Short mmCIF file of C-alpha atoms in Angstrom, two decimals:
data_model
loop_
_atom_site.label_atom_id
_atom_site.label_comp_id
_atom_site.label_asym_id
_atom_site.label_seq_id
_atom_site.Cartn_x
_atom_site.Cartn_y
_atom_site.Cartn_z
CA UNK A 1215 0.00 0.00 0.00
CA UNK A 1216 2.77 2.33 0.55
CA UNK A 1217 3.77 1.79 -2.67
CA UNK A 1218 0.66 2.81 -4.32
CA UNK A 1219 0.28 5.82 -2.27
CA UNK A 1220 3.73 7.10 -2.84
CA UNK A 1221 3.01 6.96 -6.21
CA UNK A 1222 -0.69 8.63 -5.93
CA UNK A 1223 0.97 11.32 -4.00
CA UNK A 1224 3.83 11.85 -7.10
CA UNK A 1225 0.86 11.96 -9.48
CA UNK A 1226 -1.06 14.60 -7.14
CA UNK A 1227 2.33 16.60 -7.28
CA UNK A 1228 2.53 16.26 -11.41
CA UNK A 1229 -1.05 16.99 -11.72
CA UNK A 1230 -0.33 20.56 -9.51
CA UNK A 1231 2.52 21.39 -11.21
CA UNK A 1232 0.52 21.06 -14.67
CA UNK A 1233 -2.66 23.37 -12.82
CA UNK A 1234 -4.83 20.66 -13.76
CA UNK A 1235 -6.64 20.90 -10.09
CA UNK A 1236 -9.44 18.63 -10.81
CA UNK A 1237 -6.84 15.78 -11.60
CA UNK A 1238 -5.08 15.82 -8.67
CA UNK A 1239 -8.48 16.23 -6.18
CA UNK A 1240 -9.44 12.61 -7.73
CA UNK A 1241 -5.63 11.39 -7.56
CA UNK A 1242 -5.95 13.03 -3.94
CA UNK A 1243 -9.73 11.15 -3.23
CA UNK A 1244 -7.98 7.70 -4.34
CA UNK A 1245 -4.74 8.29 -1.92
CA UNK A 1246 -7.27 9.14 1.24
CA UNK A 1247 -8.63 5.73 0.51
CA UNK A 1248 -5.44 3.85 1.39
CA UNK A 1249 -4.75 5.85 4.33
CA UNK A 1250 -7.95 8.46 5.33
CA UNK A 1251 -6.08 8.57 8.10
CA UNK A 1252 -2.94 10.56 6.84
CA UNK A 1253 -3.58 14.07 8.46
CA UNK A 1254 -1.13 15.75 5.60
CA UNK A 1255 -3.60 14.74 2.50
CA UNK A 1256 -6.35 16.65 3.95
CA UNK A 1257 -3.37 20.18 4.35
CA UNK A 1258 -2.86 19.22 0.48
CA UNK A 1259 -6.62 19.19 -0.58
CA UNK A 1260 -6.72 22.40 1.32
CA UNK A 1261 -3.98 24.01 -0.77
CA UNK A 1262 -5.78 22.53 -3.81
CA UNK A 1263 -9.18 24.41 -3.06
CA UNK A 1264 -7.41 27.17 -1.91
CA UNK A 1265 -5.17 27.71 -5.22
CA UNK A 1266 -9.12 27.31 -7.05
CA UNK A 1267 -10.30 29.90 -4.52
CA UNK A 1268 -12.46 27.44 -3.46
CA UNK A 1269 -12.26 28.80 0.49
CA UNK A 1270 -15.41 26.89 2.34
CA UNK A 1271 -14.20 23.96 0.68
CA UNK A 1272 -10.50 24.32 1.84
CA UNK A 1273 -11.64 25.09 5.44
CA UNK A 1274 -13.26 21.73 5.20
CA UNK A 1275 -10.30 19.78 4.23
CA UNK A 1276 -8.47 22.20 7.21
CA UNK A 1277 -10.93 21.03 9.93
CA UNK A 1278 -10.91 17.14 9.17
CA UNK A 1279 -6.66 17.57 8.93
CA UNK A 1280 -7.43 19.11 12.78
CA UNK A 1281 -9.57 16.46 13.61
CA UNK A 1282 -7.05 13.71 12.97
CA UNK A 1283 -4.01 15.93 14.40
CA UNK A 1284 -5.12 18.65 16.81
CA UNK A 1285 -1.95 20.13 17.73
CA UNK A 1286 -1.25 20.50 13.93
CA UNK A 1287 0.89 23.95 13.14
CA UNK A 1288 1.06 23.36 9.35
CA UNK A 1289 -3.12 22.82 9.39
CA UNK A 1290 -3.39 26.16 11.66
CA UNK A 1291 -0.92 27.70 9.27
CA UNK A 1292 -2.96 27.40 6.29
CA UNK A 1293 -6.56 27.89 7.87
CA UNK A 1294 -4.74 31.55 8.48
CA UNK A 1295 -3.93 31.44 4.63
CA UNK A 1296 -7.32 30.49 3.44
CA UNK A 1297 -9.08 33.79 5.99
CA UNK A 1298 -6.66 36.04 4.96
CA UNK A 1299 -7.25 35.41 1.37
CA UNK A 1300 -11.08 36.07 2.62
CA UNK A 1301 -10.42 39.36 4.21
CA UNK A 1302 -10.83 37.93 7.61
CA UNK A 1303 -7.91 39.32 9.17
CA UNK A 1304 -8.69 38.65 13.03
CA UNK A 1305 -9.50 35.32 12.53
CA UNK A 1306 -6.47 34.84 10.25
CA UNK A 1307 -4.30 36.40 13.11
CA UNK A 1308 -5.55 34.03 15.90
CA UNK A 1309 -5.19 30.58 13.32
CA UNK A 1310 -1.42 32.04 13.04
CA UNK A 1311 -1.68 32.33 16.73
CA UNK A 1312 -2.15 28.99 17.22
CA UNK A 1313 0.12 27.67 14.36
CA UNK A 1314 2.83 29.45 16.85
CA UNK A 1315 1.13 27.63 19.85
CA UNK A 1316 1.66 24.28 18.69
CA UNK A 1317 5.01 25.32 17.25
CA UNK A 1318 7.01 28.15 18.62
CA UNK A 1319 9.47 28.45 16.07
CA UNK A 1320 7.24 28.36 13.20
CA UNK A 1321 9.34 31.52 11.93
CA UNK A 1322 6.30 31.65 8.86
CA UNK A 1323 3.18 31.72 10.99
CA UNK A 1324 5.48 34.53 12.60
CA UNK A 1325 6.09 36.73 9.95
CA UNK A 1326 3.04 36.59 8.43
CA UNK A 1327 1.24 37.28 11.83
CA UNK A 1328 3.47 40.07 12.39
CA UNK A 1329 2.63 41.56 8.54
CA UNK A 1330 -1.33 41.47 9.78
CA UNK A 1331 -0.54 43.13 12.75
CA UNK A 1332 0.81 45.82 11.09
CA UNK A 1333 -1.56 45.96 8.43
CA UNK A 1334 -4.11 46.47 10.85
CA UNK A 1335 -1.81 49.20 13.09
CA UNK A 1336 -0.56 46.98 15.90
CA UNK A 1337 2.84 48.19 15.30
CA UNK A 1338 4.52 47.20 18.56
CA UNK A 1339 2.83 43.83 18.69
CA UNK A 1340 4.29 43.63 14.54
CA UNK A 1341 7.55 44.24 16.12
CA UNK A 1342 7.76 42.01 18.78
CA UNK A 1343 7.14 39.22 15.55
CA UNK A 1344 9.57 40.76 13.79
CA UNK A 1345 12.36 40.48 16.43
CA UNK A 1346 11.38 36.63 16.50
CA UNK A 1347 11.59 36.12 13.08
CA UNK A 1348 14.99 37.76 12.79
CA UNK A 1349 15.93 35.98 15.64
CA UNK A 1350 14.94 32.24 13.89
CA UNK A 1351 15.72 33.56 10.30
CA UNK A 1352 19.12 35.92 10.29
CA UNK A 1353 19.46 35.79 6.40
CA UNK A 1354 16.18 36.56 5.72
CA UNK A 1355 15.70 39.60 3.69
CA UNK A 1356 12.00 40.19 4.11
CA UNK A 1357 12.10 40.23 7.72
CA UNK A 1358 14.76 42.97 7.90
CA UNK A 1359 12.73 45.00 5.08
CA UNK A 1360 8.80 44.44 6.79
CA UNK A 1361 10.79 45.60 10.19
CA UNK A 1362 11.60 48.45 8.63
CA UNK A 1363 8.57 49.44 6.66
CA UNK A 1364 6.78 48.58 10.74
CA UNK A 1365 9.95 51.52 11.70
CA UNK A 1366 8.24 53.88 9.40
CA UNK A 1367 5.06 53.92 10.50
CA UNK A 1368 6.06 54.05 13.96
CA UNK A 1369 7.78 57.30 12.33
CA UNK A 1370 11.14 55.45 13.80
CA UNK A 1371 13.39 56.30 11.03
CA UNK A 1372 16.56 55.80 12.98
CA UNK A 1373 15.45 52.07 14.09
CA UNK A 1374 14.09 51.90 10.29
CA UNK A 1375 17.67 52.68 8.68
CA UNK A 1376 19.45 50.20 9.88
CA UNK A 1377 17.19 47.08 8.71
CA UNK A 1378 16.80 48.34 5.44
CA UNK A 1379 20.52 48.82 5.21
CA UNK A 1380 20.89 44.71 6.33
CA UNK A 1381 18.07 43.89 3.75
CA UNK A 1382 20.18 45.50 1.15
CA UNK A 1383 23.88 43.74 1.70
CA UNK A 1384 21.75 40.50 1.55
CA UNK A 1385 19.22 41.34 -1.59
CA UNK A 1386 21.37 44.26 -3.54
CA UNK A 1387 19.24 43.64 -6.60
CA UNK A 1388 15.90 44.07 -5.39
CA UNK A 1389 14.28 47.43 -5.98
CA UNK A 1390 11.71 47.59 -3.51
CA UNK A 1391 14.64 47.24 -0.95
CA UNK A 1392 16.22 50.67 -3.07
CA UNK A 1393 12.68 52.25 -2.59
CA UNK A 1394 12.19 51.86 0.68
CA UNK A 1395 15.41 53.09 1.80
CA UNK A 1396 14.81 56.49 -1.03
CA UNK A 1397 11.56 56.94 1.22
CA UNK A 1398 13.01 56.71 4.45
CA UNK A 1399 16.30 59.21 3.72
CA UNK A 1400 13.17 61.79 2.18
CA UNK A 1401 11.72 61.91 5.45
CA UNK A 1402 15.41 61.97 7.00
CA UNK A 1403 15.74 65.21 4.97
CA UNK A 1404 18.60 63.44 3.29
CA UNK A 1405 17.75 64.15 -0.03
CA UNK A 1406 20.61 63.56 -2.42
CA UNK A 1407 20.50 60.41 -0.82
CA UNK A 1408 17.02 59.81 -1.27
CA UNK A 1409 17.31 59.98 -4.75
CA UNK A 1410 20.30 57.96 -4.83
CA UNK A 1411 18.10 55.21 -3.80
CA UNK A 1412 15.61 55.87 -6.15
CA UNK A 1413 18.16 56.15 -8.86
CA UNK A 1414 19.23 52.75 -7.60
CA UNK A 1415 15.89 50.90 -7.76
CA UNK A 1416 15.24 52.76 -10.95
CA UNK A 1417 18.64 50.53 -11.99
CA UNK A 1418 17.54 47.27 -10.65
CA UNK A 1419 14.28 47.63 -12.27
CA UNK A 1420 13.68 50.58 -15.12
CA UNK A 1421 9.57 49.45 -14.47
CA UNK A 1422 9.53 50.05 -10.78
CA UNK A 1423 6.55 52.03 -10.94
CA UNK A 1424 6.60 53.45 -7.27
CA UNK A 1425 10.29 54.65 -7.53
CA UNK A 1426 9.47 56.59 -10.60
CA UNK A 1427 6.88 58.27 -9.02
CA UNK A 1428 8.61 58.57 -5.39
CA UNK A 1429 11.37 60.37 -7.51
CA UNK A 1430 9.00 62.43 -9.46
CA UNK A 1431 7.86 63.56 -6.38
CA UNK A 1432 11.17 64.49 -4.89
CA UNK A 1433 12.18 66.28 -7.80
CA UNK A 1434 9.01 68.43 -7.96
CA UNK A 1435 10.34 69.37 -3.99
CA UNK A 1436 13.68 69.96 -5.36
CA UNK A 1437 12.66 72.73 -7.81
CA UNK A 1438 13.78 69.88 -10.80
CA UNK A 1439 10.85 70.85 -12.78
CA UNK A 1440 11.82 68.73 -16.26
CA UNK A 1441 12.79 65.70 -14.16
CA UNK A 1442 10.01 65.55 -12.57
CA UNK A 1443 7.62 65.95 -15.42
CA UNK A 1444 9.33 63.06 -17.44
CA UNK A 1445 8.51 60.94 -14.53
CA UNK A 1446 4.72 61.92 -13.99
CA UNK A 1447 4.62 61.23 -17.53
CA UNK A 1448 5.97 58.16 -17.56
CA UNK A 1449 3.85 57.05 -14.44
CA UNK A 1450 0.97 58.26 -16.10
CA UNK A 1451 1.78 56.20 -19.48
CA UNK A 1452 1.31 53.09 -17.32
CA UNK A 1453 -1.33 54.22 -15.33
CA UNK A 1454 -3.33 57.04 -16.53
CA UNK A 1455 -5.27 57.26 -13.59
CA UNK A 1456 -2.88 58.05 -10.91
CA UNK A 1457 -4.26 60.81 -8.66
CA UNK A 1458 -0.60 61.64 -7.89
CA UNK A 1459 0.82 61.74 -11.38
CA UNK A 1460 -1.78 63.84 -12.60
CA UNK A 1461 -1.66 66.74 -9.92
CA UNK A 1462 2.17 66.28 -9.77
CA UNK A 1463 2.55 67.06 -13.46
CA UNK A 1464 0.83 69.72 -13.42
CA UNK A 1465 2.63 71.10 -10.72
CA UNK A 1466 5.68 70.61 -12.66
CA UNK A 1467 4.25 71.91 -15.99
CA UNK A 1468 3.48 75.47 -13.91
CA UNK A 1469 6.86 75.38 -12.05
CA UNK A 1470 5.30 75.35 -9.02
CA UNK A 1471 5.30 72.27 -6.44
CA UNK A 1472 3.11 73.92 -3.83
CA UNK A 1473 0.35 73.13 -6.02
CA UNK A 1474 0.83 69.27 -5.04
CA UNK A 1475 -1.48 69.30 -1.80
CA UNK A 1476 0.94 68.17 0.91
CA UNK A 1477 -0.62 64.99 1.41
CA UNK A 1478 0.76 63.51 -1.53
CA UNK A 1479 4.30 65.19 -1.45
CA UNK A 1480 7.14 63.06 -0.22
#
């Protein structure tokens, strides 16, 4: 039998890799047969329904996986998954809660509880997941970078400097990393560098939409009229809408960055 279910599970694995979901459900039925009572089949028909958006149905599959394995992290990890795909953010933060319970180095179920809580403005509670994370995941990037976008809107800039620095010497090529740090020497004052760091992101990725227009802005509060309308109007190319582009380039066409209301300067 083991046989035969190794090689069910392979075919479930194929069938996912191909996005052919309704195959590997029925490969996935046929391997709960030989062993219905394999807690880790149910977690994978969750994914399964979850990657159809299928959530009631994945929640399911998440409760019988509890049933057979109560002190589960991996099942608690993914029922968070499934709620925050639904928008159900405190619910999602207490399943990641007890994903941590049963496992208190789950450094995921960490982070990601940590990213709610900040989403939803418990900043010192986001921290205090943050410092865990870093603690259980040194070379992590992400957790230096969400630590330091959590600095920001504690209006920490000092604390946030540092991290962002650390995400950069271990992701130089990633030009959200850039971005972030552009945004947080703006608010430092420290504008050259600022747009050094915008410059840089710009490098790492010429379509970084949020550097060009973090840039436009700065050059608009720099006086840098022509810069700054190239980049509205290169924003605006891509997205035409952009409540920020517009008003910006006008401000630059007039020569005159007062006229972008203050809560859309940088």
């Amino acid at each position: 039998m083991d046989d035969a279910l190794e090689i069910l599970i392979q075919q479930v694995n194929d069938a996912l890799k191909a996005r052919r979901f309704q195959d590997a459900l029925t490969l996935l039925d046929q391997a709960l047969k030989l062993a219905p009572e394999r807690a880790e089949l149910y977690i994978d028909r969750s994914m399964i329904y979850f990657q159809m958006r299928q959530f009631y149905d994945a929640l399911k599959a998440v409760d019988k996986a509890l049933e057979l394995k109560p002190d589960y992290a991996v099942a608690y990890y993914n029922r968070a998954m499934i709620l925050s795909a639904q928008g159900r953010t405190r619910r999602a933060v207490e399943a990641y809660t007890q994903a941590i319970d049963a496992d208190p180095d789950y450094v995921n179920a960490i982070y990601n509880r940590g990213t709610m809580l900040m989403m939803r403005g418990d900043h010192e509670e986001a921290l205090a997941d943050f410092n865990r994370a870093a603690e259980l995941s040194p070379d992590d990037h992400e957790v230096y970078y969400m630590r330091a976008y959590n600095y920001v809107q504690m209006d920490d800039l000092d604390a946030a400097l540092p991290d962002i620095d650390h995400a950069l010497e271990l992701k130089p090529e990633l030009a959200t990393l850039h971005h972030l740090r552009g945004v947080i020497m703006a608010r430092l004052e420290r504008y050259d560098d600022s747009l050094e760091a915008f410059n840089a992101a710009l490098g790492q990725n010429p379509d970084h939409a949020a550097s060009k227009l973090t840039r436009a802005q700065l050059y608009l509060k720099r006086g840098e009229f022509d810069d700054a309308r190239a980049d509205f109007e290169a924003v605006l190319a891509v997205d035409p809408k952009n409540v920020i582009a517009t008003v910006g380039l006008r401000a630059a066409k007039k020569g005159d960055s007062s006229l972008l209301p203050s809560k859309y300067r940088i």
